Tab-separated table of C-alpha atoms and ligand atoms in Angstrom:
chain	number	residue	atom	x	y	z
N	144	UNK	CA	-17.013	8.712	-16.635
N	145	UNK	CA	-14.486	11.499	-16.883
N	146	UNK	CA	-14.680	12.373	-21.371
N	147	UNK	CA	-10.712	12.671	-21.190
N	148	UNK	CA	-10.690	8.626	-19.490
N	149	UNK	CA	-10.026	5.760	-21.446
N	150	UNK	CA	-13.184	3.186	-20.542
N	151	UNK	CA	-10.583	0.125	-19.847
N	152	UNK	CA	-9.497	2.214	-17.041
N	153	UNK	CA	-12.835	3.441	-16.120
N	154	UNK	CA	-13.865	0.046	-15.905
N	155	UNK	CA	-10.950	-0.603	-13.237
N	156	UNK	CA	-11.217	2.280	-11.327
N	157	UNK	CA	-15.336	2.907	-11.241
N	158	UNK	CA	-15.666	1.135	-8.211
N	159	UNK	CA	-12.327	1.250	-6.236
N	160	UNK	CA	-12.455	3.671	-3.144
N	161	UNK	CA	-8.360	4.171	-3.471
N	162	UNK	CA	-8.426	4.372	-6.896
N	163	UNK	CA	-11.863	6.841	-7.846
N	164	UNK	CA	-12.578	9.699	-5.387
N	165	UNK	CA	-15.902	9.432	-6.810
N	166	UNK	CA	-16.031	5.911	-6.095
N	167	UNK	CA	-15.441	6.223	-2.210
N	168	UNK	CA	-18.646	7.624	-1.379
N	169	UNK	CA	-20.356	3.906	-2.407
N	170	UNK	CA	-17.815	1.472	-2.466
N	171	UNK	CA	-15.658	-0.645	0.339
N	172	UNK	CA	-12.491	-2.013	0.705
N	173	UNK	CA	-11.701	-4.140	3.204
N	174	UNK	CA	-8.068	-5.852	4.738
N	175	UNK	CA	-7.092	-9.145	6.174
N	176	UNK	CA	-3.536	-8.548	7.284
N	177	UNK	CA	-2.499	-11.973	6.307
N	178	UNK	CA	1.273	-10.961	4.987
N	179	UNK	CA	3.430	-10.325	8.628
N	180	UNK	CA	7.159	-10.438	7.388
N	181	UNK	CA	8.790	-7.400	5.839
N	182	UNK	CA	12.185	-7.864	4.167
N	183	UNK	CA	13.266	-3.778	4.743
N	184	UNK	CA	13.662	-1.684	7.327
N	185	UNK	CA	11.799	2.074	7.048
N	186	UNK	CA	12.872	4.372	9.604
N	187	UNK	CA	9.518	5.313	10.735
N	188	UNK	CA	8.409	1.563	11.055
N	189	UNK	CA	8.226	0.150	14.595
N	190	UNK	CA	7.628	-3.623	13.377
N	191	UNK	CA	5.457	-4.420	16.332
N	192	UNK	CA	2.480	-2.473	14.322
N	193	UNK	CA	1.060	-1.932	10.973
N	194	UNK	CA	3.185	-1.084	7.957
N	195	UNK	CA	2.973	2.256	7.943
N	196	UNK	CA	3.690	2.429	4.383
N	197	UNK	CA	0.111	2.110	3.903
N	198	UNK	CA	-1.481	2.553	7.524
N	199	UNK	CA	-1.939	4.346	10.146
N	200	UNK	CA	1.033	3.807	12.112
N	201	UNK	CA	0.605	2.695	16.202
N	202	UNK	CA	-1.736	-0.009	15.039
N	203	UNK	CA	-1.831	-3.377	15.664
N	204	UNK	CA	-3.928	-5.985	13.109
N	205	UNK	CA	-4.774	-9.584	14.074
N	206	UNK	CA	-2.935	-11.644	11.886
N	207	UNK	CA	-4.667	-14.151	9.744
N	208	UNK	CA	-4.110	-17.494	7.676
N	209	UNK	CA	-5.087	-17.363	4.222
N	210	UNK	CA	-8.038	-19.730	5.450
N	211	UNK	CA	-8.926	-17.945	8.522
N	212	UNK	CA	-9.296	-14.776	5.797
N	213	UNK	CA	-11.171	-16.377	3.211
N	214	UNK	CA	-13.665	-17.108	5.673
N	215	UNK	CA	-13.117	-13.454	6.951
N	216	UNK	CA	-13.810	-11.871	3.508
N	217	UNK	CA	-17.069	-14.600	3.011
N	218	UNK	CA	-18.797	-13.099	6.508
N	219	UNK	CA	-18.050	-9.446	5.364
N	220	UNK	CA	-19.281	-9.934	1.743
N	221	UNK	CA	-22.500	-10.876	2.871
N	222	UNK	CA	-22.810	-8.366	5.582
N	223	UNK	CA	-21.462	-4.855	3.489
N	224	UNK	CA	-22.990	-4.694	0.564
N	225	UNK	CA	-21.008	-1.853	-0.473
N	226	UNK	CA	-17.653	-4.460	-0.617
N	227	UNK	CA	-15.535	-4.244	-3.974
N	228	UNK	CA	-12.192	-4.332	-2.995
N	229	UNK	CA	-9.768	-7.164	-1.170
N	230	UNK	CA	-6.288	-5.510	-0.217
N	231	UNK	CA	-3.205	-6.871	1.284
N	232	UNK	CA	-1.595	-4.288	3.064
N	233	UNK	CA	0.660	-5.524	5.334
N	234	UNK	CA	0.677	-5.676	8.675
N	235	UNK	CA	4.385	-6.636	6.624
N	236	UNK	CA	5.073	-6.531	3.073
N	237	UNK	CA	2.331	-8.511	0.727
N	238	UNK	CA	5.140	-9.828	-2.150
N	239	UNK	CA	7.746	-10.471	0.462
N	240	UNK	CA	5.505	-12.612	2.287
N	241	UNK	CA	4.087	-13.815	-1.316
N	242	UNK	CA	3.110	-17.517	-0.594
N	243	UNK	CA	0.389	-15.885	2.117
N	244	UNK	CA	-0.518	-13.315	-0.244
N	245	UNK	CA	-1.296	-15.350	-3.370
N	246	UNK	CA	-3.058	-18.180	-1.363
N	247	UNK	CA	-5.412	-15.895	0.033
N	248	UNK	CA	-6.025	-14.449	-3.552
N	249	UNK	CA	-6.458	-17.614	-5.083
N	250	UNK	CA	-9.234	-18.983	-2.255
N	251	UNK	CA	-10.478	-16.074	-2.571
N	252	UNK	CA	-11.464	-15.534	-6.058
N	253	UNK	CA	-12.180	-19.028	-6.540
N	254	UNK	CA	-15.078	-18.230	-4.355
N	255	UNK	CA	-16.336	-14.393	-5.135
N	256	UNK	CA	-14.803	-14.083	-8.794
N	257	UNK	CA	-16.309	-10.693	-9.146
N	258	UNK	CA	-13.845	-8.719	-5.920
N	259	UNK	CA	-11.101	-7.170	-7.182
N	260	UNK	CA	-7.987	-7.285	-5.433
N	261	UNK	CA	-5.445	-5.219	-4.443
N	262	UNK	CA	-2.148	-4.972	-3.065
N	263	UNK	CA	0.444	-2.776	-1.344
N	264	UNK	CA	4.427	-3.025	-1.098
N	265	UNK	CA	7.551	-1.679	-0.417
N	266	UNK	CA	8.582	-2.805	-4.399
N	267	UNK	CA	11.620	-4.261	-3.210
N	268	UNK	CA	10.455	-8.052	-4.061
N	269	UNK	CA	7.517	-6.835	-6.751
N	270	UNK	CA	9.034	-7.482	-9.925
N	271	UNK	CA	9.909	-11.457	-8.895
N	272	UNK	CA	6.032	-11.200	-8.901
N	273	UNK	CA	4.269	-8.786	-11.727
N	274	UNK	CA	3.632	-12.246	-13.606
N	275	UNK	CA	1.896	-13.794	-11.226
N	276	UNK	CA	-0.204	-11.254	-10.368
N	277	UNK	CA	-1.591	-10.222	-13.813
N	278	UNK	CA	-2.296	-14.206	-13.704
N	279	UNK	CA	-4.371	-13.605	-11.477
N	280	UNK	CA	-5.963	-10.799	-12.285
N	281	UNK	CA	-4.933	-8.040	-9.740
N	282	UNK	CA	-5.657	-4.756	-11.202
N	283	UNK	CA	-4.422	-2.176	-8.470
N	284	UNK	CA	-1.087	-2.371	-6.687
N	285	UNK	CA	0.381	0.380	-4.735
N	286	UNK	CA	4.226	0.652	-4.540
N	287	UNK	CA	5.496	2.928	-1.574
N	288	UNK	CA	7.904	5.125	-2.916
N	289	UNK	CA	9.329	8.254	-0.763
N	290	UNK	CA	13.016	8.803	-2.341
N	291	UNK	CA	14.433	8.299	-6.041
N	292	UNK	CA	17.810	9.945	-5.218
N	293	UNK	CA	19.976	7.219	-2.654
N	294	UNK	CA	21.558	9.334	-0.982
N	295	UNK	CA	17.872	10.490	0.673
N	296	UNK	CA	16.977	7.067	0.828
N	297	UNK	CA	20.011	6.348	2.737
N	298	UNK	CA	18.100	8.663	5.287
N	299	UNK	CA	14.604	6.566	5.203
N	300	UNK	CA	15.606	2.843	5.001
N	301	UNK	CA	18.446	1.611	7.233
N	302	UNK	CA	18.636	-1.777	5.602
N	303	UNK	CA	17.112	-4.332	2.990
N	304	UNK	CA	16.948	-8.008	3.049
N	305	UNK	CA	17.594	-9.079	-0.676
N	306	UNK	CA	19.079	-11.915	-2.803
N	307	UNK	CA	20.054	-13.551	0.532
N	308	UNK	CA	22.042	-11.141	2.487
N	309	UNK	CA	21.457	-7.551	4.250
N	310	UNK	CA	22.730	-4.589	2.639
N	311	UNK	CA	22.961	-1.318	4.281
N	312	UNK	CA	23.449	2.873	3.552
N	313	UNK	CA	23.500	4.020	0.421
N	314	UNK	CA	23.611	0.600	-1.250
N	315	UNK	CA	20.514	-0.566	0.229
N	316	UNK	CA	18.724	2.277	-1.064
N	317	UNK	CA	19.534	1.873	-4.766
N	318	UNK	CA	19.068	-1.728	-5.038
N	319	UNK	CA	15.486	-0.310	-3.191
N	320	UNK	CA	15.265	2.761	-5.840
N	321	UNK	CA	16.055	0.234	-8.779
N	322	UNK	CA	13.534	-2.722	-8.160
N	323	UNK	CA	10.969	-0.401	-7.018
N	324	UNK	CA	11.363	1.408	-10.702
N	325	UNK	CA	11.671	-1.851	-12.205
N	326	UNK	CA	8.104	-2.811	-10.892
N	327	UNK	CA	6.185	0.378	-11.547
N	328	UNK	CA	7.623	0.147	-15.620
N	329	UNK	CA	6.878	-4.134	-15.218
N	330	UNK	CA	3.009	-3.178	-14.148
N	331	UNK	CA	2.698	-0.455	-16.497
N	332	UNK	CA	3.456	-2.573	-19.348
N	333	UNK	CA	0.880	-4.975	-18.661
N	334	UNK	CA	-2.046	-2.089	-18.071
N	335	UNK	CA	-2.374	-2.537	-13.847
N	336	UNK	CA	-2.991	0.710	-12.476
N	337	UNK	CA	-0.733	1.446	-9.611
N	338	UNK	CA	-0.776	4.207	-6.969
N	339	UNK	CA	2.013	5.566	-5.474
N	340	UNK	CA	2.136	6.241	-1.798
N	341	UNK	CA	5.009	8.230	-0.289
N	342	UNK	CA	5.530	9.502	3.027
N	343	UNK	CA	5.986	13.069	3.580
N	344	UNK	CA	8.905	12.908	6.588
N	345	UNK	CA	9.520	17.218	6.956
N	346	UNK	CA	13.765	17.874	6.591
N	347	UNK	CA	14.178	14.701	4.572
N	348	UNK	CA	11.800	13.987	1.467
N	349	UNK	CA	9.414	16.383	1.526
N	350	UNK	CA	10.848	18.655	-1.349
N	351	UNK	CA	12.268	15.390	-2.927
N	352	UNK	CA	9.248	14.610	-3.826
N	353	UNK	CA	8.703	16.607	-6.579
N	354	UNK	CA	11.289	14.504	-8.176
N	355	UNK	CA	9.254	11.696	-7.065
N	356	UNK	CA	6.222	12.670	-9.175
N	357	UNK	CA	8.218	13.627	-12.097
N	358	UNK	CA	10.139	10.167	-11.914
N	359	UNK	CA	6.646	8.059	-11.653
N	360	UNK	CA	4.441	10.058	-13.869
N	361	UNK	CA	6.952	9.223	-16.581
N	362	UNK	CA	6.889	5.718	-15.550
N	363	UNK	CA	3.246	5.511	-16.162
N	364	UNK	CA	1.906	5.669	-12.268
N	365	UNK	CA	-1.828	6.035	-12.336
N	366	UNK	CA	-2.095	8.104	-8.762
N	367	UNK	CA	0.203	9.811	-6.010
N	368	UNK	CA	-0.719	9.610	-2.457
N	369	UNK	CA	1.099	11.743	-0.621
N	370	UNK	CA	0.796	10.958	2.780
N	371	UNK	CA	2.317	12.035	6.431
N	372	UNK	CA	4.472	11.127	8.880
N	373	UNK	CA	2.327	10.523	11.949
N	374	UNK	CA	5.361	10.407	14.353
N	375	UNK	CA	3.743	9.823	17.465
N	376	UNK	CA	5.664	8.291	20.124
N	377	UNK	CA	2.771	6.977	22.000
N	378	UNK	CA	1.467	5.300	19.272
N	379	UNK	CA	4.600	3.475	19.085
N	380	UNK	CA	6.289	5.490	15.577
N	381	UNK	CA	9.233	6.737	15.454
N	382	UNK	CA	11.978	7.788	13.518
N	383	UNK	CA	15.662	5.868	13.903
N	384	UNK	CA	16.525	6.196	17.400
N	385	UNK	CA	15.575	10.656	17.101
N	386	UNK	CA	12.537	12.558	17.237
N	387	UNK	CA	11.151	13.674	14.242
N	388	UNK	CA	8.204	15.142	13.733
N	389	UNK	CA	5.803	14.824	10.687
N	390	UNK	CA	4.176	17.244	8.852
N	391	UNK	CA	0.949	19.686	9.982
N	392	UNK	CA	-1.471	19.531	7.925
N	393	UNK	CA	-0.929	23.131	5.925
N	394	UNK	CA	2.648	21.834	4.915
N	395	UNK	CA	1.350	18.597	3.295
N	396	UNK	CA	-1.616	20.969	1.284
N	397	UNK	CA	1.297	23.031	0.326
N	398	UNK	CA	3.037	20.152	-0.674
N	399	UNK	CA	-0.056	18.700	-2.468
N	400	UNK	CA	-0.417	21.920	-4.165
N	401	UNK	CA	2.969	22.034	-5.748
N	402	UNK	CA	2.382	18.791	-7.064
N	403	UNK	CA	-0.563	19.684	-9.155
N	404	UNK	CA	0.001	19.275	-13.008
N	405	UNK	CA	2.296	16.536	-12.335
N	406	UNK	CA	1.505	12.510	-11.737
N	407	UNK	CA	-2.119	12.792	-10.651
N	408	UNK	CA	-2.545	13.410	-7.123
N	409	UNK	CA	-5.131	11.181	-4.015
N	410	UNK	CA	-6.076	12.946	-1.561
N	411	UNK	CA	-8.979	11.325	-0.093
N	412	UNK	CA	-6.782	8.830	1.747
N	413	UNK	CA	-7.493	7.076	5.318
N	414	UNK	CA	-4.429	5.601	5.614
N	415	UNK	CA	-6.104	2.617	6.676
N	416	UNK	CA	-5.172	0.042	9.472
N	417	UNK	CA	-3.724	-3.489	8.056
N	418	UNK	CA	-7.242	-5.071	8.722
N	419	UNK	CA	-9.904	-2.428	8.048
N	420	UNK	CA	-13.282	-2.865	6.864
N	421	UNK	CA	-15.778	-0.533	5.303
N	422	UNK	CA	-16.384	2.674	3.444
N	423	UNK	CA	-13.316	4.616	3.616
N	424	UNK	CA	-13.523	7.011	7.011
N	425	UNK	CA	-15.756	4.255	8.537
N	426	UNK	CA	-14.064	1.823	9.717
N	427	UNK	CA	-15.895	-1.333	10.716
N	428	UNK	CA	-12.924	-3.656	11.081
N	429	UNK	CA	-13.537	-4.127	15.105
N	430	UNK	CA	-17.107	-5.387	14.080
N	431	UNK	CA	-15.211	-8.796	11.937
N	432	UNK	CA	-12.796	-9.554	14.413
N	433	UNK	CA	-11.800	-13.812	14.370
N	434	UNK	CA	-13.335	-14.220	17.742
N	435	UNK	CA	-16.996	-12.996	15.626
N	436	UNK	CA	-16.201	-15.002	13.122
N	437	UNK	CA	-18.177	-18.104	13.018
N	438	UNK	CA	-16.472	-21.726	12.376
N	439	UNK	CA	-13.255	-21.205	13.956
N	440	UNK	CA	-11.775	-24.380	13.967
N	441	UNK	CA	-9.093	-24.409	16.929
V	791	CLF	FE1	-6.331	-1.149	0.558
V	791	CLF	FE2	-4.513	0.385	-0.337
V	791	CLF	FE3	-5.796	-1.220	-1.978
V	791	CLF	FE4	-6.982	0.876	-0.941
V	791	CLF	S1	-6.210	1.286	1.191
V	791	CLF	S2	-4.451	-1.879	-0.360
V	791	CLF	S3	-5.262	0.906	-2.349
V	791	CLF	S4	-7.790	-1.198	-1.042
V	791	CLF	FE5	-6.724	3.475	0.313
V	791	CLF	FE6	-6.458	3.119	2.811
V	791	CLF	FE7	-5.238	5.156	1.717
V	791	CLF	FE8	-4.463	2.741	1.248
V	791	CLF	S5	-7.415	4.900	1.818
V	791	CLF	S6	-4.379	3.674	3.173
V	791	CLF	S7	-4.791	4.334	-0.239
V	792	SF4	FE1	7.597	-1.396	8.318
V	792	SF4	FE2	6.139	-1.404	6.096
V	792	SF4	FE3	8.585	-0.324	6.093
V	792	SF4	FE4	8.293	-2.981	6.260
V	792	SF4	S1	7.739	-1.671	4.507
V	792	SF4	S2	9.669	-1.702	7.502
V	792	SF4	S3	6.424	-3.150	7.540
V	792	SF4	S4	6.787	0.442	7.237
């Protein structure tokens, strides 16, 4: 343990791949992309793939009932020994598509009550759900965060879905900005550790996000995963309706670099499909597929 680290945190993070950098060398996380609907729109989404919020974009996940993934998660448990970690992340939005989320936490730790779980969002419906996920004991969350100022949000996210109705522009983004604020100071309060992701889009956010870190670090974020645009046509991203490129890999160091001293920075991340399985870098997700699953009931 690090001598400057508090052990409560220690405890949280000793054996979470995301979380420790240390801890990815032994430990495993693995996805069941149970949580399809997304109540926003990013620009570099293409919603017949992954949320590339927290994946690899140009991916697509098979999509699971909570059942079909507690039986998922039971298989893989006894088969990686290395397994710590249950996320949610996506293929959609895990607290917009809450009643999927929390019933596949719930089966889940009523059956392995030592797997921590974890869970990724867009923060736009996260504070409706802090409570409920402190009640159940979920120690990590990751909010995806890539603008604090509107007017470069306005850029990112063409529209929400919230309180009913679709707003658009400018708008959209601060009601986006605000809740997703909202939730990082709501988790911090109650002592779960939460990462930051933002994506590093080159002409829009990257130098923005300097502001970023500076606006999370004071809100208490535990980690900042900065993370790039993989704009790939053929893999089915894209930005909008134009080309735009993401970053090579010397401009996100660069990036990285100027970020040091500020909210502490990942940089061991995967960017992991919606249903991986395994050490981070090995994914073993193709090996757990339903159809290898036994006791499918169709
Ligand atoms: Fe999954 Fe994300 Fe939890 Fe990790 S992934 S929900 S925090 S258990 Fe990890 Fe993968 Fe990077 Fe995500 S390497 S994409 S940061
Ligand atoms: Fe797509 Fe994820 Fe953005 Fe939703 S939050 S639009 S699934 S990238």
């Amino acid at each position: 343990k690090p001598n400057d680290m508090d052990s409560a945190i220690w405890e949280k993070i000793k054996d979470h791949p995301c979380f420790s950098e240390e801890a990815h060398h032994y430990f495993a996380r693995m996805h069941v992309a149970v949580a399809p609907a997304c109540n926003i729109q990013c620009n570099y989404c293409n919603r017949k793939y992954d949320c590339a919020n927290e994946s690899r974009p140009g991916v697509v996940s098979e999509k699971l009932t909570p059942e079909q993934a507690l039986r998922k998660v039971m298989v893989v448990a006894n088969e990686v020994p290395q397994l710590s970690v249950l996320g949610i992340a996506g293929p959609g939005d895990a607290c917009y598509d809450w009643k999927r989320t929390k019933a596949t936490f719930e089966q889940v730790a009523r059956e392995i009550p030592d797997i921590k779980l974890c869970v990724s969002t867009n923060g736009l419906a996260l504070p409706d759900h802090v409570a409920e996920l402190a009640d159940m004991n979920v120690d990590h969350v990751t909010i995806t965060i890539n603008m604090v100022d509107p007017g470069v949000g306005a850029r990112i996210y063409p529209w929400i879905f919230y309180d009913h109705r679709r707003y658009t522009g400018i708008e959209a983004a601060r009601i986006l900005h605000e809740r997703q604020m909202l939730g990082l100071e709501m988790l911090t309060a109650r002592g779960i550790l939460t990462k930051i992701n933002s994506v590093m889009i080159p002409g829009v956010n990257d130098e923005h996000l300097i502001e970023v870190n500076k606006w999370v670090k004071e809100r208490g974020a535990f980690l900042h995963n900065v993370m790039p645009l993989i704009s790939d046509p053929a893999h089915g991203a894209y930005y909008g309706l134009t080309g735009q490129r993401g970053p090579n890999a010397m401009e996100l160091k660069a990036l990285q670099d100027r970020l040091e001293g500020g909210a502490k920075l990942m940089r061991h991340c995967r960017q992991c499909r919606a249903d991986a399985v395994g050490l981070l870098g090995a994914d073993r997700g193709q090996e757990f597929t339903l159809d290898q699953i036994p006791g499918e009931v169709v």
